[in-house]
Amino acid sequence: MGKTIAEKIFEAHIVDRPVPETAVINLDAVFCHEITTPAAILDLKARGKKGVFDPSKIKAVIDHVTPAKDSKTATQGLILRNWAKEEGIKDFFDIGRNGVCHAIFPEKGFARPGYTIIMGDSHTCTHGAFGAFAAGVGTTDLEVGILKGVCSFQLPGTIKINITGKPASGVYSKDIILSIIKMLGVNGATDRVIEFTGEVVDAMTMEERMTLCNMAIEAGGTSGICYPDRITAEYLWDFIKDDYESVDEAVEDFRKWISDSDAEYVREISFDVSELEPVATFGYKPDQVKTIRELEGTEINQVYIGSCTNGRIEDLREAAKVLRGKKIADSVRGIVSPATPDIFKAALKEGIIDVFMEAGFCVTNPTCGACLGMSNGVLAEGEVCASTTNRNFNGRMGKGGMVHLMSPASAAAASLTGVITNSPLYTGRE
Amino acid sequence: MKKFDGKAIFLDRNDINTDEIIPAKYLTEVTKAALKPYLLEDLKLEGFSTEQLADRNAVITKENFGCGSSREHAPWALEVNDINIVIAASFARIFRQNMYNCGMLAVELPEENIDELFRTFGGSGCSVKTDLENQKIKFISGNTELEYEFNISGFNKDLVKAGGWVEYADTRY
C-alpha cells in the first residue's frame, strides 16, 4: 500500500510510538514568537533547565505586538530577546527586521519539503505549502520542542482535496479556501492533514499556496500540505543551491515526498473552482461563508489588508490594482500592513505604497496586531471590518466587533464604497 | 495528579473557541494566575455569566470545544479557576493536546451521552466523579446518577498521571 506525503514525513522522523495511534517525531524547525514562547522560557528557567536542542533549528521573531504597546508587551519582547541571546539563537528577528512569523520564516527559507515544524501559533499550518508537516501547538509542546527537539502527534489521516477547473479572474486562493472551509465545516478536518492537490494548486505561486494552507486550521486541520514541485524549488533556490546542482535536481529529489498514487485517504474530494465567485464570511465562524454578491451592501467601518493569510506582495498588488487613482470612502478607515520588511520594500519600489497612501490608507509596519485585536487597528463595539485575515470569531479584532474575511481585492473594493462589494477585477464567469 | 471531581458548569453550544475562553488581549500576561478573572469573558450564551464559574470544577459542553488559536492560556485559565476537566462531544486537536500536556483531562463522550447529560442535569447542574484508572466518569445530582466509560489513549493517560508532557518527555527523550 502506498503512502501519503504526511505519512512519508512521519515515517522519516519517528522517534517513539508510545501507543500505536501516537507518534513522537523529531523536529527540523521550532518557530517562536513573543506571545506564546515567554511562558515556555520562564517555565524552563523555573525547572532549572538551560540549553536548547539545537539553536540553529530554532527561529524566533517579535511579531504580534511590535513596536511594544505597553510595559507588558515590552516585557514579552525582552524575555524572548534575552533568551535568544543566551541560547545563541542567531535567527532572531527583532524590530526593524521583523515580520509576521508565517510570512518572514518562509521568506528566509526556513520551511522546506519534508520538514517537521512546530510553533506556538495555530496558523503554523501555512508552512505545509512547502511540502512540510507544520502544526500549531501549545506552549508545553513548544517547551518540549525547544528542549528536546521532539513533539507528539496522534497519527493524522489525510483528507485529499483535488482542486480542478479554472477560477474566474478576480477569484483568488482566499476565495477557494473559504469555500472549502464552508464545505468541510469548522471541525471537518480535526485530527486530519488536508492535502491540497490538482491542476489549480499546481499552477499556484507559493504565496497562493500559503494562503490555502494557512486556513487549514479553520477547518480544524492539523496541517495543510501541498506537494513540493518546481515552483517550490524556484522559490527556495537561493537557500538550497548548495545542496543541488540544478533546480531540476531539486525537483527530482522533492518527488520522494509526493503521495503515492495508491495512498489511502480518510476522504477524497474533488473541488471544481470554475463556478466560484468571490466570497466572504458572515457571523462568527470561518465556515459561515456567502458570496460577496449575497453580502453586497453590508456597511463597514474599517478595512484591514495584511496578516499571515494575505499580507504578501501579490496580495498588496491585487489590492493596489483596485485602489489605483481612487480614494477610500469617507466612512472607512483603511489599514495596510505589509507582512515583512522585504514585502514592504518591494511594495515601496513598485509604487504600491504610494497607491495605498494616495487612496487614504494608513500604512503600518509588519505586525499581527490588528488580526487578533491586540494593536494597530482594534475595533470598537459595534464596528465592522472587511479583513484579509483568517479568523472572524466574536471579539477577535476587538470586543463587540464584526469581521468579514475576504480576499485583498474584495477588501480594497469595500474600502472604496464603504460597503461589501465585488471588486472590478471580478468580471464574472467567462 | 490533579483532581478531576467537583461541580460542573454546562455550556450549551458547539464550537466554543479559544478567543471566547480567553480573549487575545490577555495574552500579554506571562503568569497563569493573572488570567483568572478573564475566563470565558467573551462567551455570549443565554443564562451564562462568569460569576457562575466561582464554585465549579468541571465544564460539560458540546462539539469542537477549544477550536481556533493554539493558546495554552485557554487550559491555563481553566486551571487557575480550579477547573481541570472538560467533558465534551468533541475537541479541537490543539486544545485537547494542551489539556493532556498540562496534566488536565479532556473527556470525549458520544453525542448521545452528552445529550443525555444536558437533558438530565442541564437545568439543575451536577457533580462529576472521575475514575481515570478505570476510565469511568459519574455524574450525580441528588438521587440521579449517570455513569459512562470513556476512551483515552494509554499515552495521554500517562501524560495526565505524570502531570504533563514536560514531566513525561524529560525522563524519556
Coordinates of C-alpha atoms in Angstrom, one line a residue:
Chain A
M1 CA 0.0 0.0 0.0
G2 CA 1.2 3.5 -0.9
K3 CA 1.8 6.4 1.5
T4 CA 0.6 10.0 1.7
I5 CA 3.1 12.8 1.9
A6 CA 2.2 13.2 5.6
E7 CA 2.8 9.5 6.3
K8 CA 6.2 9.7 4.5
I9 CA 7.3 12.7 6.6
F10 CA 6.2 11.0 9.8
E11 CA 8.0 7.8 8.9
A12 CA 11.2 9.7 8.3
H13 CA 11.0 11.5 11.7
I14 CA 9.7 8.9 14.1
V15 CA 11.4 8.7 17.5
D16 CA 8.9 6.7 19.5
R17 CA 5.5 5.0 19.2
P18 CA 4.2 5.1 22.8
V19 CA 0.9 3.7 21.6
P20 CA 0.0 2.6 18.0
E21 CA -2.0 5.7 17.3
T22 CA 0.6 8.2 18.6
A23 CA 4.0 9.1 17.2
V24 CA 6.7 11.1 18.8
I25 CA 8.7 12.7 16.0
N26 CA 11.8 14.7 15.8
L27 CA 11.6 18.3 14.6
D28 CA 13.5 20.1 11.8
A29 CA 12.4 23.5 13.0
V30 CA 10.8 25.1 16.1
F31 CA 9.5 28.6 15.4
C32 CA 8.9 31.0 18.3
H33 CA 7.1 34.4 18.8
E34 CA 6.8 36.7 21.8
I35 CA 3.2 35.8 22.8
T36 CA 3.4 32.0 23.4
T37 CA 7.2 31.5 24.0
P38 CA 7.9 33.6 27.1
A39 CA 5.8 31.3 29.3
A40 CA 7.8 28.3 28.0
I41 CA 11.1 30.1 28.6
L42 CA 10.1 31.1 32.2
D43 CA 8.9 27.5 32.9
L44 CA 12.2 26.1 31.6
K45 CA 14.1 28.5 33.9
A46 CA 11.9 27.6 36.9
R47 CA 12.7 24.0 36.2
G48 CA 16.4 24.9 36.1
K49 CA 16.8 23.7 32.5
K50 CA 19.2 25.6 30.4
G51 CA 20.1 24.9 26.8
V52 CA 18.0 24.1 23.7
F53 CA 18.1 21.0 21.5
D54 CA 19.7 22.9 18.5
P55 CA 20.0 26.7 18.3
S56 CA 20.3 26.5 14.5
K57 CA 16.8 24.9 14.3
I58 CA 15.1 27.4 16.5
K59 CA 13.9 30.6 14.8
A60 CA 12.3 33.5 16.8
V61 CA 10.5 36.7 15.9
I62 CA 8.7 39.5 17.7
D63 CA 5.6 40.0 15.6
H64 CA 2.3 40.1 17.5
V65 CA 2.7 43.4 19.2
T66 CA 5.5 45.4 17.6
P67 CA 6.6 48.1 18.5
A68 CA 5.6 47.1 22.0
K69 CA 2.4 48.9 23.0
D70 CA 2.8 48.8 26.8
S71 CA 5.1 47.5 29.6
K72 CA 3.6 44.0 29.4
T73 CA 4.3 43.6 25.7
A74 CA 7.7 45.2 26.1
T75 CA 8.5 42.6 28.8
Q76 CA 7.4 39.7 26.5
G77 CA 9.8 41.0 23.8
L78 CA 12.5 41.4 26.4
I79 CA 12.2 37.8 27.6
L80 CA 12.4 36.4 24.0
R81 CA 15.2 38.8 23.1
N82 CA 17.4 37.9 26.1
W83 CA 16.7 34.2 25.7
A84 CA 17.6 34.2 22.0
K85 CA 20.9 35.8 23.0
E86 CA 21.6 33.5 25.9
E87 CA 20.9 30.4 23.8
G88 CA 22.8 31.5 20.8
I89 CA 19.7 31.6 18.5
K90 CA 21.1 33.5 15.5
D91 CA 17.9 33.7 13.5
F92 CA 16.1 36.1 15.8
F93 CA 14.2 38.9 14.1
D94 CA 13.8 42.0 16.3
I95 CA 12.1 45.3 15.5
G96 CA 13.1 46.7 12.1
R97 CA 13.9 43.3 10.8
N98 CA 10.7 41.6 12.0
G99 CA 7.7 40.4 10.1
V100 CA 4.6 38.3 10.6
C101 CA 6.0 34.8 11.5
H102 CA 4.3 32.8 8.8
A103 CA 5.4 35.3 6.1
I104 CA 9.0 36.0 7.2
F105 CA 10.1 32.4 8.1
P106 CA 9.2 31.1 4.6
E107 CA 10.8 34.1 3.0
K108 CA 14.1 33.2 4.8
G109 CA 13.9 29.7 3.5
F110 CA 13.2 28.1 6.9
A111 CA 10.4 25.9 5.6
R112 CA 11.5 23.0 3.3
P113 CA 10.0 20.0 1.7
G114 CA 9.8 17.0 4.1
Y115 CA 10.4 19.1 7.2
T116 CA 8.6 18.8 10.5
I117 CA 7.8 22.2 12.0
I118 CA 6.0 23.3 15.2
M119 CA 5.2 26.7 16.6
G120 CA 3.1 28.1 19.4
D121 CA 0.7 29.5 16.8
S122 CA -2.3 27.8 15.2
H123 CA -1.5 29.2 11.7
T124 CA 1.8 27.3 11.6
C125 CA -0.1 25.0 9.1
T126 CA 0.9 27.7 6.5
H127 CA 4.3 26.2 6.1
G128 CA 2.7 23.0 4.7
A129 CA 2.7 24.9 1.4
F130 CA 6.3 23.8 1.1
G131 CA 5.5 20.1 1.4
A132 CA 6.3 20.1 5.1
F133 CA 4.3 18.8 8.1
A134 CA 3.7 22.0 10.0
A135 CA 1.5 22.2 13.1
G136 CA 0.4 24.8 15.6
V137 CA 0.9 23.6 19.2
G138 CA 0.5 25.0 22.7
T139 CA 3.2 26.3 25.0
T140 CA 4.0 23.0 26.6
D141 CA 4.6 21.3 23.2
L142 CA 6.7 24.3 22.3
E143 CA 8.7 24.0 25.5
V144 CA 9.5 20.3 25.0
G145 CA 10.3 21.1 21.3
I146 CA 12.8 23.7 22.4
L147 CA 14.4 21.5 24.9
K148 CA 14.3 18.1 23.3
G149 CA 13.5 18.6 19.6
V150 CA 10.5 16.3 19.7
C151 CA 6.7 16.5 19.6
S152 CA 3.9 14.0 19.9
F153 CA 1.1 13.7 17.4
Q154 CA -1.8 11.4 17.1
L155 CA -1.2 10.0 13.6
P156 CA -3.4 12.1 11.4
G157 CA -5.3 10.6 8.5
T158 CA -5.4 12.7 5.3
I159 CA -8.2 14.4 3.5
K160 CA -7.3 14.9 -0.1
I161 CA -8.8 17.8 -1.9
N162 CA -8.3 17.7 -5.7
I163 CA -8.9 21.3 -6.8
T164 CA -9.8 21.4 -10.5
G165 CA -11.2 23.8 -13.1
K166 CA -10.2 27.4 -13.9
P167 CA -11.0 30.1 -11.5
A168 CA -12.6 33.3 -12.9
S169 CA -10.5 36.4 -12.9
G170 CA -10.9 38.1 -9.5
V171 CA -11.3 34.8 -7.7
Y172 CA -8.4 34.1 -5.5
S173 CA -6.8 31.4 -3.3
K174 CA -8.6 33.1 -0.4
D175 CA -12.0 32.6 -2.1
I176 CA -11.1 28.9 -2.7
I177 CA -10.0 28.2 0.9
L178 CA -13.0 30.0 2.4
S179 CA -15.3 27.9 0.1
I180 CA -13.5 24.7 1.1
I181 CA -13.9 25.6 4.8
K182 CA -17.6 26.2 4.2
M183 CA -17.8 22.7 2.7
L184 CA -15.8 21.0 5.4
G185 CA -17.1 22.9 8.4
V186 CA -15.0 24.3 11.3
N187 CA -14.3 20.8 12.7
G188 CA -14.5 18.9 9.4
A189 CA -10.7 18.2 9.4
T190 CA -10.0 17.8 13.1
D191 CA -7.0 15.4 13.6
R192 CA -6.6 15.4 9.8
V193 CA -4.0 16.7 7.4
I194 CA -5.6 18.5 4.4
E195 CA -3.7 17.7 1.2
F196 CA -4.4 20.3 -1.5
T197 CA -3.7 18.9 -4.9
G198 CA -4.8 19.2 -8.5
E199 CA -4.3 21.4 -11.5
V200 CA -5.3 24.6 -9.7
V201 CA -2.8 24.1 -6.9
D202 CA -0.1 23.0 -9.4
A203 CA -0.4 26.4 -11.1
M204 CA -0.4 28.4 -7.9
T205 CA 2.5 30.5 -6.7
M206 CA 4.0 29.8 -3.2
E207 CA 2.2 32.8 -1.9
E208 CA -1.2 31.4 -3.1
R209 CA -0.4 28.0 -1.6
M210 CA 0.5 29.6 1.7
T211 CA -2.9 31.4 1.7
L212 CA -4.5 28.0 1.1
C213 CA -2.6 26.1 3.8
N214 CA -2.8 29.0 6.3
M215 CA -6.5 28.4 6.8
A216 CA -6.4 24.6 7.2
I217 CA -6.7 25.1 10.9
E218 CA -10.0 26.9 10.4
A219 CA -11.5 23.6 9.4
G220 CA -9.7 22.0 12.4
G221 CA -6.9 20.6 10.3
T222 CA -3.6 19.6 11.9
S223 CA -1.6 20.8 8.8
G224 CA -2.4 21.9 5.3
I225 CA 0.0 20.4 2.8
C226 CA 0.9 20.8 -0.9
Y227 CA 3.3 18.7 -3.0
P228 CA 6.7 20.3 -3.4
D229 CA 7.5 20.9 -7.1
R230 CA 9.4 23.2 -9.5
I231 CA 7.6 26.3 -8.1
T232 CA 8.7 25.3 -4.6
A233 CA 12.3 24.7 -5.8
E234 CA 12.4 28.0 -7.6
Y235 CA 11.1 29.9 -4.5
L236 CA 13.7 28.2 -2.3
W237 CA 16.6 28.2 -4.8
D238 CA 18.8 30.8 -3.0
F239 CA 18.7 28.7 0.1
I240 CA 19.2 25.3 -1.4
K241 CA 21.6 25.9 -4.3
D242 CA 24.5 24.5 -2.3
D243 CA 22.5 21.2 -1.9
Y244 CA 21.6 20.7 -5.5
E245 CA 23.4 21.0 -8.9
S246 CA 20.3 22.5 -10.5
V247 CA 16.6 23.3 -9.9
D248 CA 15.8 20.1 -11.9
E249 CA 17.8 18.1 -9.5
A250 CA 15.9 19.6 -6.5
V251 CA 12.6 19.0 -8.2
E252 CA 13.6 15.4 -8.8
D253 CA 14.6 15.0 -5.1
F254 CA 11.4 16.6 -3.9
R255 CA 9.4 13.9 -5.7
K256 CA 10.2 11.5 -2.8
W257 CA 7.7 13.4 -0.7
I258 CA 4.8 13.3 -3.1
S259 CA 2.0 11.0 -2.1
D260 CA 1.9 7.6 -3.8
S261 CA -1.0 7.0 -6.3
D262 CA -2.2 4.1 -4.2
A263 CA -2.0 6.0 -0.9
E264 CA -5.0 5.7 1.4
Y265 CA -7.1 8.7 2.4
V266 CA -9.8 9.2 5.0
R267 CA -11.7 11.2 2.4
E268 CA -11.1 12.3 -1.2
I269 CA -12.9 15.3 -2.5
S270 CA -13.0 16.9 -6.0
F271 CA -13.5 20.6 -5.8
D272 CA -14.2 22.5 -9.0
V273 CA -13.5 26.2 -8.8
S274 CA -14.8 27.2 -12.3
E275 CA -18.1 28.4 -11.0
L276 CA -16.7 30.0 -7.9
E277 CA -17.5 33.7 -7.1
P278 CA -15.6 36.0 -4.7
V279 CA -16.8 35.2 -1.2
A280 CA -16.6 36.5 2.4
T281 CA -17.6 35.3 5.8
F282 CA -20.5 36.4 7.8
G283 CA -21.2 35.6 11.5
Y284 CA -18.6 34.4 13.9
K285 CA -17.3 31.2 12.4
P286 CA -15.0 30.8 9.4
D287 CA -17.3 28.3 7.8
Q288 CA -20.1 30.8 7.6
V289 CA -19.4 31.9 4.0
K290 CA -21.5 33.6 1.4
T291 CA -20.8 35.1 -2.0
I292 CA -19.9 38.8 -2.0
R293 CA -23.0 39.3 -4.1
E294 CA -25.2 37.9 -1.3
L295 CA -23.5 40.2 1.3
E296 CA -23.4 43.2 -1.1
G297 CA -24.2 46.5 0.7
T298 CA -23.2 45.4 4.2
E299 CA -21.7 48.6 5.7
I300 CA -18.2 48.5 7.0
N301 CA -16.1 50.9 9.2
Q302 CA -12.6 49.5 8.7
V303 CA -10.6 47.7 6.0
Y304 CA -7.6 45.7 7.0
I305 CA -5.2 44.3 4.5
G306 CA -2.3 42.2 5.9
S307 CA -1.6 39.2 8.1
C308 CA -0.1 35.7 7.6
T309 CA -3.0 34.9 5.3
N310 CA -2.9 37.8 2.8
G311 CA -0.2 40.3 3.7
R312 CA 2.3 39.2 0.9
I313 CA 3.4 41.2 -2.1
E314 CA 0.9 39.5 -4.5
D315 CA -1.9 40.4 -2.1
L316 CA -0.8 44.1 -2.0
R317 CA -0.5 44.1 -5.8
E318 CA -4.1 42.9 -6.3
A319 CA -5.4 45.4 -3.7
A320 CA -3.5 48.2 -5.4
K321 CA -5.0 47.3 -8.8
V322 CA -8.4 48.1 -7.3
L323 CA -7.2 51.2 -5.4
R324 CA -5.0 52.9 -8.1
G325 CA -6.1 56.5 -8.6
K326 CA -9.1 56.2 -6.3
K327 CA -9.9 57.4 -2.8
I328 CA -11.4 55.3 0.0
A329 CA -14.9 56.3 1.3
D330 CA -15.1 59.0 4.0
S331 CA -16.8 56.5 6.3
V332 CA -13.9 54.0 6.1
R333 CA -10.6 53.7 7.9
G334 CA -8.1 51.8 5.7
I335 CA -5.1 50.0 7.2
V336 CA -2.5 48.0 5.3
S337 CA 0.3 46.1 7.0
P338 CA 2.9 44.6 4.6
A339 CA 3.7 41.3 6.3
T340 CA 7.6 41.6 6.2
P341 CA 10.2 44.3 5.7
D342 CA 11.1 42.7 2.3
I343 CA 7.5 42.9 1.2
F344 CA 7.3 46.5 2.4
K345 CA 10.4 47.4 0.4
A346 CA 9.1 45.7 -2.7
A347 CA 5.8 47.5 -2.3
L348 CA 7.6 50.8 -2.0
K349 CA 9.7 50.1 -5.1
E350 CA 6.7 49.1 -7.1
G351 CA 4.8 52.2 -6.1
I352 CA 2.2 50.2 -4.3
I353 CA 2.7 52.0 -1.0
D354 CA 2.0 55.3 -2.9
V355 CA -1.2 53.9 -4.3
F356 CA -2.4 52.9 -0.7
M357 CA -1.4 56.3 0.7
E358 CA -2.9 58.3 -2.1
A359 CA -6.1 56.3 -1.6
G360 CA -6.1 57.3 2.1
F361 CA -4.8 54.1 3.7
C362 CA -2.7 54.1 6.9
V363 CA 0.4 52.1 6.2
T364 CA 1.7 50.3 9.3
N365 CA 4.9 48.3 9.9
P366 CA 4.7 44.5 9.6
T367 CA 2.8 43.0 12.6
C368 CA 0.0 40.6 13.6
G369 CA -1.6 43.2 15.8
A370 CA -5.0 44.0 14.4
C371 CA -5.8 40.5 13.3
L372 CA -6.3 39.4 16.9
G373 CA -7.3 42.7 18.3
M374 CA -4.0 43.3 20.1
S375 CA -2.8 46.5 18.5
N376 CA -2.7 48.6 15.3
G377 CA -6.4 48.6 14.3
V378 CA -8.6 47.3 17.1
L379 CA -12.3 47.7 16.5
A380 CA -14.8 49.5 18.8
E381 CA -18.0 47.9 20.0
G382 CA -20.4 47.5 17.0
E383 CA -17.8 48.2 14.3
V384 CA -17.4 46.1 11.2
C385 CA -14.2 45.3 9.4
A386 CA -13.6 43.9 5.9
S387 CA -10.4 42.0 6.6
T388 CA -7.9 39.8 4.7
T389 CA -7.1 37.9 7.9
N390 CA -8.2 34.3 8.8
R391 CA -10.5 34.4 11.8
N392 CA -13.8 36.1 12.4
F393 CA -14.5 34.9 16.0
N394 CA -16.7 37.1 18.2
G395 CA -14.4 39.8 19.6
R396 CA -11.4 38.7 17.5
M397 CA -10.5 42.2 16.3
G398 CA -12.0 44.0 19.3
K399 CA -14.8 43.3 21.8
G400 CA -18.2 43.7 20.1
G401 CA -16.7 44.0 16.6
M402 CA -17.7 42.0 13.5
V403 CA -15.1 40.7 11.0
H404 CA -15.8 39.7 7.4
L405 CA -13.0 37.7 6.0
M406 CA -12.3 38.1 2.2
S407 CA -9.6 38.5 -0.4
P408 CA -7.4 41.6 -0.7
A409 CA -9.2 42.7 -3.9
S410 CA -12.6 42.4 -2.2
A411 CA -11.4 44.2 0.8
A412 CA -9.9 47.0 -1.3
A413 CA -13.2 47.2 -3.2
A414 CA -15.1 47.6 0.1
S415 CA -12.8 50.4 1.2
L416 CA -13.8 52.5 -1.9
T417 CA -17.6 52.1 -1.4
G418 CA -17.9 51.7 2.3
V419 CA -19.9 48.5 1.8
I420 CA -19.1 44.9 0.9
T421 CA -19.0 44.8 -2.9
N422 CA -17.4 42.8 -5.7
S423 CA -14.1 44.2 -7.0
P424 CA -13.9 45.4 -10.6
L425 CA -11.3 42.6 -11.1
Y426 CA -14.1 40.1 -10.9
T427 CA -15.7 40.1 -14.2
G428 CA -17.9 37.2 -13.8
R429 CA -17.7 33.7 -15.2
E430 CA -16.4 33.5 -18.7
Chain B
M1 CA -2.1 14.1 39.7
K2 CA -4.7 16.8 39.6
K3 CA -8.3 16.4 40.8
F4 CA -11.0 15.7 38.3
D5 CA -14.0 15.9 40.6
G6 CA -16.5 18.6 41.6
K7 CA -19.4 20.7 40.5
A8 CA -19.9 21.1 36.7
I9 CA -21.0 24.0 34.6
F10 CA -23.0 23.3 31.4
L11 CA -22.1 25.3 28.3
D12 CA -24.8 24.5 25.7
R13 CA -23.1 25.3 22.4
N14 CA -20.9 23.8 19.7
D15 CA -17.6 25.4 18.6
I16 CA -16.8 27.4 21.8
N17 CA -13.4 28.9 20.7
T18 CA -10.2 29.9 22.4
D19 CA -10.9 33.6 21.9
E20 CA -14.1 33.1 23.9
I21 CA -12.3 31.1 26.6
I22 CA -9.6 33.7 26.9
P23 CA -9.5 36.8 24.7
A24 CA -6.2 37.6 22.9
K25 CA -5.8 40.9 24.8
Y26 CA -4.9 39.0 27.9
L27 CA -2.2 37.0 26.2
T28 CA 0.3 39.7 27.3
E29 CA 0.2 38.1 30.7
V30 CA 3.2 35.8 31.4
T31 CA 1.8 34.2 34.6
K32 CA -1.1 31.8 34.6
A33 CA -2.6 33.3 37.8
A34 CA -3.2 36.7 36.1
L35 CA -5.7 35.0 33.7
K36 CA -8.1 34.1 36.5
P37 CA -10.7 36.9 36.2
Y38 CA -11.0 36.6 32.4
L39 CA -12.0 33.0 31.9
L40 CA -14.9 32.8 29.3
E41 CA -15.2 36.6 29.4
D42 CA -16.3 36.9 25.7
L43 CA -18.7 33.9 25.8
K44 CA -22.2 35.0 24.8
L45 CA -24.6 32.3 26.0
E46 CA -28.1 32.6 27.3
G47 CA -28.2 32.1 31.1
F48 CA -24.4 32.2 31.4
S49 CA -22.4 34.6 33.4
T50 CA -18.8 34.4 34.5
E51 CA -19.9 34.6 38.2
Q52 CA -21.2 31.1 37.9
L53 CA -17.7 29.8 37.5
A54 CA -16.7 30.6 41.1
D55 CA -17.6 27.2 42.6
R56 CA -17.2 25.0 39.5
N57 CA -14.5 22.3 38.8
A58 CA -15.7 20.9 35.5
V59 CA -17.1 22.0 32.2
I60 CA -19.6 20.0 30.2
T61 CA -20.1 21.1 26.7
K62 CA -20.8 20.0 23.1
E63 CA -18.8 19.7 19.9
N64 CA -15.4 21.1 18.9
F65 CA -14.6 22.8 22.2
G66 CA -11.4 24.9 22.1
C67 CA -11.3 25.5 18.4
G68 CA -9.2 28.3 17.0
S69 CA -5.9 29.5 18.5
S70 CA -3.2 27.3 19.9
R71 CA -3.0 29.4 23.1
E72 CA -2.4 27.3 26.1
H73 CA -3.8 30.2 28.0
A74 CA -7.1 28.5 27.4
P75 CA -6.4 25.5 29.6
W76 CA -4.4 27.7 32.0
A77 CA -7.4 30.0 32.5
L78 CA -9.5 26.9 33.4
E79 CA -6.8 25.5 35.7
V80 CA -6.4 28.7 37.7
N81 CA -10.1 28.7 38.2
D82 CA -9.8 25.1 39.6
I83 CA -11.3 23.5 36.5
N84 CA -9.1 20.6 35.5
I85 CA -11.6 18.6 33.4
V86 CA -13.7 19.3 30.3
I87 CA -16.2 16.8 29.1
A88 CA -17.4 17.3 25.5
A89 CA -18.8 15.6 22.5
S90 CA -15.5 16.5 20.7
F91 CA -12.5 18.8 21.0
A92 CA -10.2 20.8 18.7
R93 CA -6.9 19.0 18.4
I94 CA -4.5 21.6 19.8
F95 CA -6.8 22.4 22.8
R96 CA -7.2 18.7 23.6
Q97 CA -3.4 18.1 23.5
N98 CA -2.8 21.2 25.6
M99 CA -5.1 19.8 28.3
Y100 CA -3.2 16.5 28.4
N101 CA 0.2 18.3 28.2
C102 CA -0.8 20.3 31.3
G103 CA -1.9 17.1 33.2
M104 CA -5.5 18.1 32.7
L105 CA -8.3 15.9 31.4
A106 CA -10.3 16.2 28.2
V107 CA -13.0 13.6 28.2
E108 CA -14.8 12.9 24.9
L109 CA -18.2 11.2 25.2
P110 CA -20.5 10.1 22.4
E111 CA -23.1 12.8 21.4
E112 CA -25.9 10.7 22.9
N113 CA -24.3 10.7 26.3
I114 CA -23.7 14.4 26.2
D115 CA -27.3 15.0 25.1
E116 CA -28.5 12.8 28.0
L117 CA -26.4 14.8 30.4
F118 CA -27.8 18.1 29.2
R119 CA -31.4 16.6 29.4
T120 CA -30.9 15.2 32.9
F121 CA -28.8 17.8 34.6
G122 CA -28.6 20.8 32.2
G123 CA -31.1 22.8 34.4
S124 CA -30.1 21.7 37.9
G125 CA -26.4 21.1 37.5
C126 CA -24.5 18.1 38.8
S127 CA -21.3 16.9 40.3
V128 CA -18.6 14.9 38.5
K129 CA -16.6 12.0 39.9
T130 CA -13.8 10.7 37.7
D131 CA -12.1 7.3 37.9
L132 CA -9.2 7.8 35.5
E133 CA -7.6 4.4 36.1
N134 CA -10.8 2.5 35.1
Q135 CA -11.8 5.2 32.6
K136 CA -15.2 5.7 34.1
I137 CA -17.0 9.0 34.9
K138 CA -20.0 9.6 37.1
F139 CA -22.5 12.5 37.1
I140 CA -24.6 12.9 40.2
S141 CA -27.3 15.2 41.4
G142 CA -29.5 14.2 44.4
N143 CA -30.6 10.6 43.7
T144 CA -29.9 10.8 40.0
E145 CA -26.7 9.2 38.7
L146 CA -25.4 8.6 35.3
E147 CA -22.1 6.7 34.6
Y148 CA -20.2 6.3 31.4
E149 CA -17.0 4.7 30.3
F150 CA -14.6 6.8 28.3
N151 CA -11.7 6.3 25.9
I152 CA -8.3 7.8 26.5
S153 CA -5.1 6.6 24.9
G154 CA -2.6 5.0 27.1
F155 CA -0.2 7.7 26.1
N156 CA -2.5 10.6 27.1
K157 CA -3.4 8.8 30.3
D158 CA 0.3 8.6 31.1
L159 CA 0.7 12.3 30.4
V160 CA -2.1 13.2 32.8
K161 CA -0.7 10.9 35.5
A162 CA 2.8 12.3 35.1
G163 CA 1.5 15.8 35.5
G164 CA 2.1 16.8 31.9
W165 CA 4.2 16.4 28.7
V166 CA 7.3 18.1 30.2
E167 CA 7.4 15.6 33.0
Y168 CA 6.8 12.7 30.7
A169 CA 9.3 13.7 28.0
D170 CA 12.0 14.7 30.4
T171 CA 12.7 11.1 31.5
R172 CA 12.3 9.6 28.1
Y173 CA 13.8 11.8 25.3

